[in-house]
């Protein structure tokens, strides 16, 4: 999985969302650097999970349709 | 070549795993269809044997997904069952040990963390409060009992699957890492060593492992009925080989073997009594509590107990063909037929993990960017806890709430709600001799308004006997019977058999016949001793333009008014006489019909008999609605007509002969089917020939459906309430939070409570009628 297209798409998307978070966080007052690290890490992890499971989730529906079609 | 096979799968932790495995198997070439049952821990796969084998599918599951899988097709049924039981016992033991270890560690971690808050300084050594000690204690918990969640997550993510392991792993992992940061860098800004987070990780693991242990325990109980049935199987049998008795392994029995069964012993396989007389306890298969008398020629069912006399039986069905094996297979497959109500639950839980992570992300972003500044105040309390949250930065506060959302949202309760109830309901039915073909049948049976009962063989015993013989003016009584019996000799119709039996009892010699033809719904024609014979009803005579004398017609009406079936005999175009035959009602027909009506259902009798006879029989039972003179092929049409009126119809009849009508009805109920369960068309099969079981079947269906609804209601309510509370909805007005460990407890409780609620079905007993 680690070398296929969905992984890199998910990675790209997660990095993009994390970057958005960093930009948003930097414009907020009273933010410590650790807030930034922890927040970025958390956003990245959740985004990665979401974007990784999304294509599989969509593919699963595709399989179901294919299966229904066969029968 | 398409074949259906079963694959046992170990290591599934929730319905998401089952769904993921299902998705994986579906992608394999040669797989036509697949259903994975989480409660049964099995995959039922229909595959093209020329492309892929069951063992190969199992091997691919193990290699690619990491679950231990083995194909059952190559194994003896008993060995597979034993292996399953052994695996289940091991799983329960493993989770129990994990739970004990987890709590032995989690309690000191909790005491050490809250030593000062709970005023436990006098009892709890100060060293336990040291965050390095807490780290040291929590680490084996994370990598011991908690390892399963991380392994499961890795296994899933490797293939793009997400399941509840991921929710737990992200929650506990984040808490553990926060604990380490706080320990190593107390001034990092995450609240310092006093906000340890180790207790969150430790208690979370402890609650979740406890939940897994309880779930494994209760899941085993839910499938106990199937295991109990499988446990009925006999291991050895005493057979006659080469004229001598020999005790052999059950698998060595071949069809045709003569088996000796002593009193108190189990009958090893399905067979026919060849010698001896005994009473046999069939309660374990049919639910019939009174032992059934068996004599030469009577069928016996494998696994039933010979109570009194010594009998010798001939083996008729062995191995997977026995009734017991078929029942087990039926129930297992039944649990895969999903009711409509589950579609909603499936849709929700299929998207759940994804949705929960999206919610967790949104919750984090909200509290980080807005909520914290607007509402946060140091000294906030956790729900049901005396713990106070000290001053923590926005990121920690937002991550904490985000973790809680992940933990509280496990869809396991939603996923378990329906299959566990179907499993319990179908297993309970099987215990009582009522085989229900899955959730779909259960759901439909619970909504039935009209019950159509076939007359012959369903309401009546289906073994009519000759009651009246009326001759015409120019015929002899004996001649009428002789001609009719000779003509019917070639027929297999029960009415014909009654006439032949009566003639044989009188010692009559039947004549040879030729040109025999059965005219369905009308009668028969045959040539007997050179005479053209027609034997049948009025319409047959009308078709052949044979007039019925007025006196005979009047007598015919009288006999029909008494509920008898009257056949007219004509020879060479002249009426010879009438033959009256009556079927006797089954003992419980009247009681069952009365009870159906008392429950608000409309009972309708369906028969090929004429109106008069049909009405007379219906009146005896108490049925007002009669569909008479219905030809066999028109039965399904009649059902369709009732359905068009907007009623939900159940048809009760013979599983094989009434197949089209049983299929047309919302629920087809095949009664007293003998041992050919696999051939039955009905969605519900009553093993015992007792109409009262229909009531029990409807009652059990309603009970199971209400159990499913209760389970789904509570599971959804739990999530609908749990997620907003975990997301911090109570925080702005009350300054109250849910701690991740409390969320873990809620999650475990929801799954266990659904399973326990289902297990109440085990106490179900049909009401006496």
Short mmCIF file of N, CA and C in Angstrom, two decimals, chain B residues 334-346 417-419 421-423 437-444 446-447 704-705 708-709 712:
data_model
loop_
_atom_site.label_atom_id
_atom_site.label_comp_id
_atom_site.label_asym_id
_atom_site.label_seq_id
_atom_site.Cartn_x
_atom_site.Cartn_y
_atom_site.Cartn_z
N UNK B 334 -29.01 -19.05 7.90
CA UNK B 334 -30.14 -18.17 8.20
C UNK B 334 -29.66 -16.86 8.81
N UNK B 335 -28.55 -16.96 9.53
CA UNK B 335 -28.09 -15.76 10.23
C UNK B 335 -27.49 -14.74 9.29
N UNK B 336 -27.34 -15.12 8.04
CA UNK B 336 -26.77 -14.18 7.07
C UNK B 336 -27.85 -13.41 6.32
N UNK B 337 -29.07 -13.93 6.30
CA UNK B 337 -30.15 -13.24 5.58
C UNK B 337 -30.58 -12.04 6.40
N UNK B 338 -30.23 -10.88 5.89
CA UNK B 338 -30.43 -9.67 6.70
C UNK B 338 -31.83 -9.10 6.52
N UNK B 339 -32.46 -8.67 7.59
CA UNK B 339 -33.75 -8.01 7.44
C UNK B 339 -33.56 -6.59 6.93
N UNK B 340 -34.65 -6.00 6.42
CA UNK B 340 -34.55 -4.64 5.87
C UNK B 340 -34.06 -3.65 6.92
N UNK B 341 -34.51 -3.91 8.15
CA UNK B 341 -34.18 -2.97 9.23
C UNK B 341 -32.66 -2.85 9.40
N UNK B 342 -31.93 -3.90 9.02
CA UNK B 342 -30.49 -3.86 9.21
C UNK B 342 -29.81 -2.99 8.16
N UNK B 343 -30.52 -2.75 7.06
CA UNK B 343 -29.89 -1.97 6.00
C UNK B 343 -29.49 -0.58 6.50
N UNK B 344 -30.39 0.01 7.28
CA UNK B 344 -30.11 1.34 7.84
C UNK B 344 -28.91 1.25 8.76
N UNK B 345 -28.94 0.24 9.65
CA UNK B 345 -27.84 0.07 10.60
C UNK B 345 -26.54 -0.16 9.86
N UNK B 346 -26.60 -0.96 8.80
CA UNK B 346 -25.40 -1.27 8.01
C UNK B 346 -24.85 -0.01 7.36
N UNK B 417 -26.40 -5.19 17.15
CA UNK B 417 -27.82 -5.18 17.51
C UNK B 417 -28.64 -6.20 16.72
N UNK B 418 -28.51 -6.21 15.41
CA UNK B 418 -29.34 -7.09 14.60
C UNK B 418 -28.81 -8.52 14.54
N UNK B 419 -27.54 -8.72 14.14
CA UNK B 419 -27.11 -10.12 14.02
C UNK B 419 -27.20 -10.91 15.31
N UNK B 421 -29.39 -10.59 17.68
CA UNK B 421 -30.79 -10.95 17.94
C UNK B 421 -31.26 -12.04 16.97
N UNK B 422 -30.83 -11.94 15.71
CA UNK B 422 -31.22 -12.96 14.73
C UNK B 422 -30.63 -14.30 15.13
N UNK B 423 -29.40 -14.25 15.58
CA UNK B 423 -28.75 -15.49 16.01
C UNK B 423 -29.52 -16.13 17.17
N UNK B 437 -35.71 -19.10 8.30
CA UNK B 437 -34.65 -18.82 7.33
C UNK B 437 -34.20 -17.36 7.40
N UNK B 438 -33.66 -16.97 8.53
CA UNK B 438 -32.99 -15.68 8.63
C UNK B 438 -33.83 -14.48 8.99
N UNK B 439 -33.11 -13.37 9.07
CA UNK B 439 -33.70 -12.12 9.54
C UNK B 439 -34.84 -11.63 8.67
N UNK B 440 -34.71 -11.85 7.37
CA UNK B 440 -35.74 -11.39 6.45
C UNK B 440 -37.07 -12.09 6.76
N UNK B 441 -36.98 -13.42 6.94
CA UNK B 441 -38.18 -14.20 7.25
C UNK B 441 -38.75 -13.79 8.61
N UNK B 442 -37.88 -13.54 9.54
CA UNK B 442 -38.32 -13.11 10.88
C UNK B 442 -39.10 -11.80 10.78
N UNK B 443 -38.55 -10.88 10.01
CA UNK B 443 -39.16 -9.57 9.89
C UNK B 443 -40.54 -9.69 9.23
N UNK B 444 -40.60 -10.50 8.16
CA UNK B 444 -41.88 -10.63 7.46
C UNK B 444 -42.91 -11.37 8.31
N UNK B 446 -43.24 -11.31 11.37
CA UNK B 446 -43.76 -10.49 12.47
C UNK B 446 -44.88 -9.55 11.98
N UNK B 447 -45.08 -9.46 10.65
CA UNK B 447 -46.07 -8.52 10.12
C UNK B 447 -47.26 -9.21 9.47
N UNK B 704 -38.28 -11.43 18.47
CA UNK B 704 -36.94 -11.16 17.95
C UNK B 704 -36.88 -9.78 17.30
N UNK B 705 -37.94 -9.46 16.53
CA UNK B 705 -37.95 -8.15 15.88
C UNK B 705 -37.98 -7.03 16.91
N UNK B 708 -34.58 -6.63 18.18
CA UNK B 708 -33.71 -5.91 17.23
C UNK B 708 -33.99 -4.41 17.34
N UNK B 709 -35.28 -4.06 17.37
CA UNK B 709 -35.63 -2.64 17.43
C UNK B 709 -35.12 -2.01 18.73
N UNK B 712 -31.33 -1.63 18.40
CA UNK B 712 -30.94 -0.54 17.51
C UNK B 712 -31.25 0.81 18.14
#
